[in-house]
Amino acid sequence: DAGVTQSPTHLIKTRGQQVTLRCSPKSGHDTVSWYQQALGQGPQFIFQYYEEEERQRGNFPDRFSGHQFPNYSSELNVNALWLGDSALYLCASSPQGGYGETQYFGPGTRLLVL
Amino acid sequence: AQSVTQLGSHVSVSEGALVLLRCNYSSSVPPYLFWYVQYPNQGLQLLLKYTSAATLVKGINGFEAEFKKSETSFHLTKPSAHMSDAAEYFCAVSFRGGFKTIFGAGTRLFVKA
């Protein structure tokens, strides 16, 4: 059983560009959450998707957007990249709507903005 | 406001010694509490989870944590450290009625031979 997968593993962009990160949840999971982990810090909640809709959002600007597909996979889009967007982006999936459930994390996508 | 505080950004122990990583939370509603471990260049792996059943929770790799409501704490312990335990450890909390998980800043554990 494949766990949570993310692509790409690494990405280098320049300021002002746009980026799309992808996530496939663990088999049987219907809820996907995205986190940003800056160097030396804990993960910060960006948003969560369930039934193809954004269900809850953290303190991130509208430059961060997402999507969930019918097969439960998800994308994170970041527009107008800043240097400060450089971080490890983690995707986590959970079953049954995600409420109180354990989240399973992917290996992350490391984004570097120059 | 709901938050998680991990006391000590770095903890160093000798191999075979007790591991104690501290976590305190603030919450106005009953929480779910988690400990995750992160090895270099990897995602987070769940060590253990508290969901209001037994207050002493046993996890993988010999780790356990005790929920103490009166102290709003959920400290992680392991009786005997192993070199392979060297990693970053994150305490996290989610709340009944909510969906997001709040993580602490992390504690890096060093294990000396």
CSV table of C-alpha atoms in Angstrom, one decimal:
chain,number,residue,atom,x,y,z
A,1,ASP,CA,0.0,0.0,0.0
A,2,ALA,CA,1.6,3.2,-1.2
A,3,GLY,CA,1.6,6.0,1.4
A,4,VAL,CA,1.3,9.7,0.7
A,5,THR,CA,3.2,10.7,-2.4
A,6,GLN,CA,4.3,14.2,-3.5
A,7,SER,CA,5.8,15.6,-6.6
A,8,PRO,CA,8.2,17.1,-7.4
A,9,THR,CA,10.7,16.4,-4.6
A,10,HIS,CA,12.6,19.6,-5.2
A,11,LEU,CA,11.9,22.8,-7.1
A,12,ILE,CA,13.7,26.0,-7.8
A,13,LYS,CA,11.8,29.1,-8.8
A,14,THR,CA,12.5,32.8,-9.1
A,15,ARG,CA,10.5,35.6,-7.4
A,16,GLY,CA,7.2,36.4,-9.1
A,17,GLN,CA,6.8,33.0,-10.6
A,18,GLN,CA,4.0,30.5,-10.0
A,19,VAL,CA,4.4,27.0,-8.7
A,20,THR,CA,2.1,23.9,-8.5
A,21,LEU,CA,2.8,21.1,-6.1
A,22,ARG,CA,1.0,17.7,-6.2
A,23,CYS,CA,-0.1,15.2,-3.7
A,24,SER,CA,-1.6,11.7,-3.8
A,25,PRO,CA,-3.2,10.6,-0.6
A,26,LYS,CA,-2.8,7.3,1.1
A,27,SER,CA,-5.2,4.7,-0.3
A,28,GLY,CA,-8.6,5.0,1.4
A,29,HIS,CA,-8.1,8.6,2.6
A,30,ASP,CA,-10.4,11.3,1.4
A,31,THR,CA,-9.0,14.4,3.2
A,32,VAL,CA,-5.9,16.3,2.3
A,33,SER,CA,-4.1,19.0,4.2
A,34,TRP,CA,-1.2,21.1,3.2
A,35,TYR,CA,1.5,22.5,5.5
A,36,GLN,CA,4.4,24.8,5.0
A,37,GLN,CA,7.6,24.1,7.1
A,38,ALA,CA,10.2,26.8,7.0
A,39,LEU,CA,13.7,25.9,8.0
A,40,GLY,CA,14.0,25.2,11.7
A,41,GLN,CA,10.3,25.5,12.4
A,42,GLY,CA,7.3,23.4,12.8
A,43,PRO,CA,4.8,22.8,10.0
A,44,GLN,CA,2.2,25.6,9.6
A,45,PHE,CA,-1.3,24.7,8.4
A,46,ILE,CA,-2.1,26.1,5.0
A,47,PHE,CA,-5.5,24.6,4.3
A,48,GLN,CA,-7.5,21.3,4.2
A,49,TYR,CA,-9.5,19.9,1.3
A,50,TYR,CA,-12.5,17.5,1.7
A,51,GLU,CA,-15.1,16.6,-0.9
A,52,GLU,CA,-13.2,18.8,-3.4
A,53,GLU,CA,-13.7,21.9,-1.3
A,54,GLU,CA,-11.4,24.0,0.9
A,55,ARG,CA,-12.8,23.3,4.4
A,56,GLN,CA,-10.5,25.2,6.6
A,57,ARG,CA,-7.7,27.7,6.0
A,58,GLY,CA,-4.7,28.8,8.1
A,59,ASN,CA,-3.2,32.3,8.1
A,60,PHE,CA,-1.9,32.3,4.6
A,61,PRO,CA,-2.6,34.9,1.8
A,62,ASP,CA,-4.8,34.3,-1.2
A,63,ARG,CA,-1.6,33.7,-3.2
A,64,PHE,CA,-1.9,30.2,-1.8
A,65,SER,CA,-4.7,28.2,-3.4
A,66,GLY,CA,-5.5,24.6,-3.9
A,67,HIS,CA,-7.6,22.0,-5.5
A,68,GLN,CA,-8.8,18.5,-4.8
A,69,PHE,CA,-9.8,16.1,-7.6
A,70,PRO,CA,-12.5,13.4,-7.6
A,71,ASN,CA,-9.8,10.8,-6.9
A,72,TYR,CA,-8.9,12.8,-3.7
A,73,SER,CA,-5.5,13.9,-5.0
A,74,SER,CA,-4.7,17.5,-4.5
A,75,GLU,CA,-2.6,20.4,-5.8
A,76,LEU,CA,-1.2,23.4,-4.0
A,77,ASN,CA,-0.6,26.5,-6.1
A,78,VAL,CA,1.4,29.5,-5.1
A,79,ASN,CA,1.3,32.7,-7.2
A,80,ALA,CA,3.7,35.6,-7.2
A,81,LEU,CA,6.4,33.8,-5.3
A,82,TRP,CA,8.4,35.6,-2.6
A,83,LEU,CA,11.7,34.6,-1.2
A,84,GLY,CA,9.9,33.9,2.1
A,85,ASP,CA,8.0,31.1,0.4
A,86,SER,CA,11.1,29.0,0.4
A,87,ALA,CA,10.2,26.0,2.6
A,88,LEU,CA,9.3,22.3,2.7
A,89,TYR,CA,5.7,21.8,1.7
A,90,LEU,CA,4.1,18.8,3.3
A,91,CYS,CA,1.0,17.1,2.3
A,92,ALA,CA,-1.0,15.0,4.8
A,93,SER,CA,-3.9,12.7,4.2
A,94,SER,CA,-6.5,11.3,6.7
A,95,PRO,CA,-9.6,9.1,6.4
A,96,GLN,CA,-13.2,9.8,7.1
A,97,GLY,CA,-13.3,13.5,6.8
A,98,GLY,CA,-10.2,14.1,8.8
A,99,TYR,CA,-11.8,15.2,12.1
A,100,GLY,CA,-9.5,14.1,14.9
A,101,GLU,CA,-8.0,11.5,12.7
A,102,THR,CA,-4.3,10.7,12.4
A,103,GLN,CA,-2.7,12.5,9.5
A,104,TYR,CA,-0.2,10.6,7.4
A,105,PHE,CA,2.5,12.8,5.8
A,106,GLY,CA,4.3,12.6,2.5
A,107,PRO,CA,8.0,13.3,2.2
A,108,GLY,CA,7.4,16.8,1.1
A,109,THR,CA,8.4,19.1,-1.8
A,110,ARG,CA,11.3,21.4,-1.0
A,111,LEU,CA,10.8,24.8,-2.8
A,112,LEU,CA,13.6,27.3,-3.2
A,113,VAL,CA,12.7,30.8,-4.4
A,114,LEU,CA,15.7,32.8,-5.7
B,1,ALA,CA,-5.8,31.1,21.6
B,2,GLN,CA,-4.9,27.5,21.0
B,3,SER,CA,-1.2,26.8,20.9
B,4,VAL,CA,1.6,24.3,21.5
B,5,THR,CA,4.9,25.0,23.3
B,6,GLN,CA,7.8,22.7,23.2
B,7,LEU,CA,10.3,23.5,25.9
B,8,GLY,CA,13.9,23.2,24.6
B,9,SER,CA,14.8,23.5,20.9
B,10,HIS,CA,17.6,21.1,21.5
B,11,VAL,CA,18.0,18.2,23.9
B,12,SER,CA,21.2,16.0,24.2
B,13,VAL,CA,21.3,12.7,25.9
B,14,SER,CA,23.7,9.8,26.1
B,15,GLU,CA,22.9,6.5,24.6
B,16,GLY,CA,21.0,4.4,27.1
B,17,ALA,CA,19.8,7.5,29.1
B,18,LEU,CA,16.2,8.6,29.6
B,19,VAL,CA,14.7,10.8,26.9
B,20,LEU,CA,12.3,13.5,28.0
B,21,LEU,CA,10.9,15.9,25.5
B,22,ARG,CA,8.4,18.5,26.9
B,23,CYS,CA,5.2,19.7,25.4
B,24,ASN,CA,2.5,22.0,26.8
B,25,TYR,CA,-0.6,23.1,25.1
B,26,SER,CA,-3.4,25.6,25.6
B,27,SER,CA,-6.9,24.8,24.6
B,28,SER,CA,-10.4,25.7,25.7
B,29,VAL,CA,-11.8,22.4,24.4
B,30,PRO,CA,-10.6,18.8,24.8
B,31,PRO,CA,-7.7,18.3,22.5
B,32,TYR,CA,-6.3,15.5,20.4
B,33,LEU,CA,-2.5,15.3,21.0
B,34,PHE,CA,0.2,13.9,18.8
B,35,TRP,CA,3.9,13.3,18.7
B,36,TYR,CA,5.6,13.1,15.3
B,37,VAL,CA,9.2,12.4,14.4
B,38,GLN,CA,11.0,13.8,11.4
B,39,TYR,CA,14.3,12.4,10.1
B,40,PRO,CA,16.5,14.6,7.9
B,41,ASN,CA,15.0,15.2,4.4
B,42,GLN,CA,11.8,13.2,5.3
B,43,GLY,CA,8.2,13.8,6.1
B,44,LEU,CA,6.7,13.4,9.5
B,45,GLN,CA,6.0,10.0,11.1
B,46,LEU,CA,3.5,9.5,13.8
B,47,LEU,CA,4.9,8.2,17.1
B,48,LEU,CA,1.8,8.2,19.2
B,49,LYS,CA,-1.7,9.9,19.6
B,50,TYR,CA,-3.9,10.8,22.6
B,51,THR,CA,-7.6,10.8,22.0
B,52,SER,CA,-9.1,10.9,25.5
B,53,ALA,CA,-8.9,7.2,26.3
B,54,ALA,CA,-6.0,6.1,28.6
B,55,THR,CA,-3.9,9.0,29.7
B,56,LEU,CA,-0.6,7.0,29.2
B,57,VAL,CA,-0.2,6.4,25.5
B,58,LYS,CA,2.3,4.0,24.1
B,59,GLY,CA,3.8,4.5,20.7
B,60,ILE,CA,6.3,3.1,18.3
B,61,ASN,CA,10.0,2.6,19.0
B,62,GLY,CA,9.5,2.4,22.7
B,63,PHE,CA,8.2,6.0,23.2
B,64,GLU,CA,5.3,6.9,25.4
B,65,ALA,CA,3.6,10.0,26.5
B,66,GLU,CA,1.3,10.9,29.4
B,67,PHE,CA,-1.6,13.4,29.2
B,68,LYS,CA,-1.8,15.5,32.3
B,69,LYS,CA,-4.9,17.8,32.1
B,70,SER,CA,-4.1,19.7,35.2
B,71,GLU,CA,-0.7,20.6,33.8
B,72,THR,CA,-1.8,20.9,30.2
B,73,SER,CA,1.2,18.8,29.3
B,74,PHE,CA,1.9,15.8,27.0
B,75,HIS,CA,5.6,15.0,27.6
B,76,LEU,CA,7.3,12.3,25.5
B,77,THR,CA,9.6,9.8,27.2
B,78,LYS,CA,11.7,6.8,26.3
B,79,PRO,CA,13.5,4.9,29.0
B,80,SER,CA,16.7,4.2,27.0
B,81,ALA,CA,17.9,6.3,24.1
B,82,HIS,CA,19.3,4.7,21.0
B,83,MET,CA,21.5,6.4,18.4
B,84,SER,CA,18.7,5.9,15.9
B,85,ASP,CA,16.4,8.2,18.0
B,86,ALA,CA,18.4,11.2,16.9
B,87,ALA,CA,15.8,13.3,14.9
B,88,GLU,CA,13.5,16.3,15.2
B,89,TYR,CA,10.4,15.7,17.3
B,90,PHE,CA,7.2,17.7,17.0
B,91,CYS,CA,4.3,17.9,19.4
B,92,ALA,CA,1.0,18.7,17.8
B,93,VAL,CA,-2.6,19.3,18.8
B,94,SER,CA,-5.9,19.3,17.0
B,95,PHE,CA,-9.2,20.2,18.5
B,96,ARG,CA,-12.7,18.7,18.6
B,97,GLY,CA,-14.8,20.6,16.2
B,98,GLY,CA,-11.9,21.7,14.1
B,99,PHE,CA,-9.8,20.3,11.4
B,100,LYS,CA,-6.4,21.9,11.5
B,101,THR,CA,-3.4,20.6,13.4
B,102,ILE,CA,-1.2,23.0,15.3
B,103,PHE,CA,2.5,22.0,15.6
B,104,GLY,CA,5.1,23.1,18.1
B,105,ALA,CA,8.4,24.5,16.9
B,106,GLY,CA,10.1,21.1,17.4
B,107,THR,CA,12.9,19.7,19.6
B,108,ARG,CA,16.0,18.3,18.0
B,109,LEU,CA,17.2,15.3,19.9
B,110,PHE,CA,20.9,14.5,19.9
B,111,VAL,CA,22.1,11.1,21.1
B,112,LYS,CA,25.8,10.8,22.2
B,113,ALA,CA,27.7,7.5,22.1
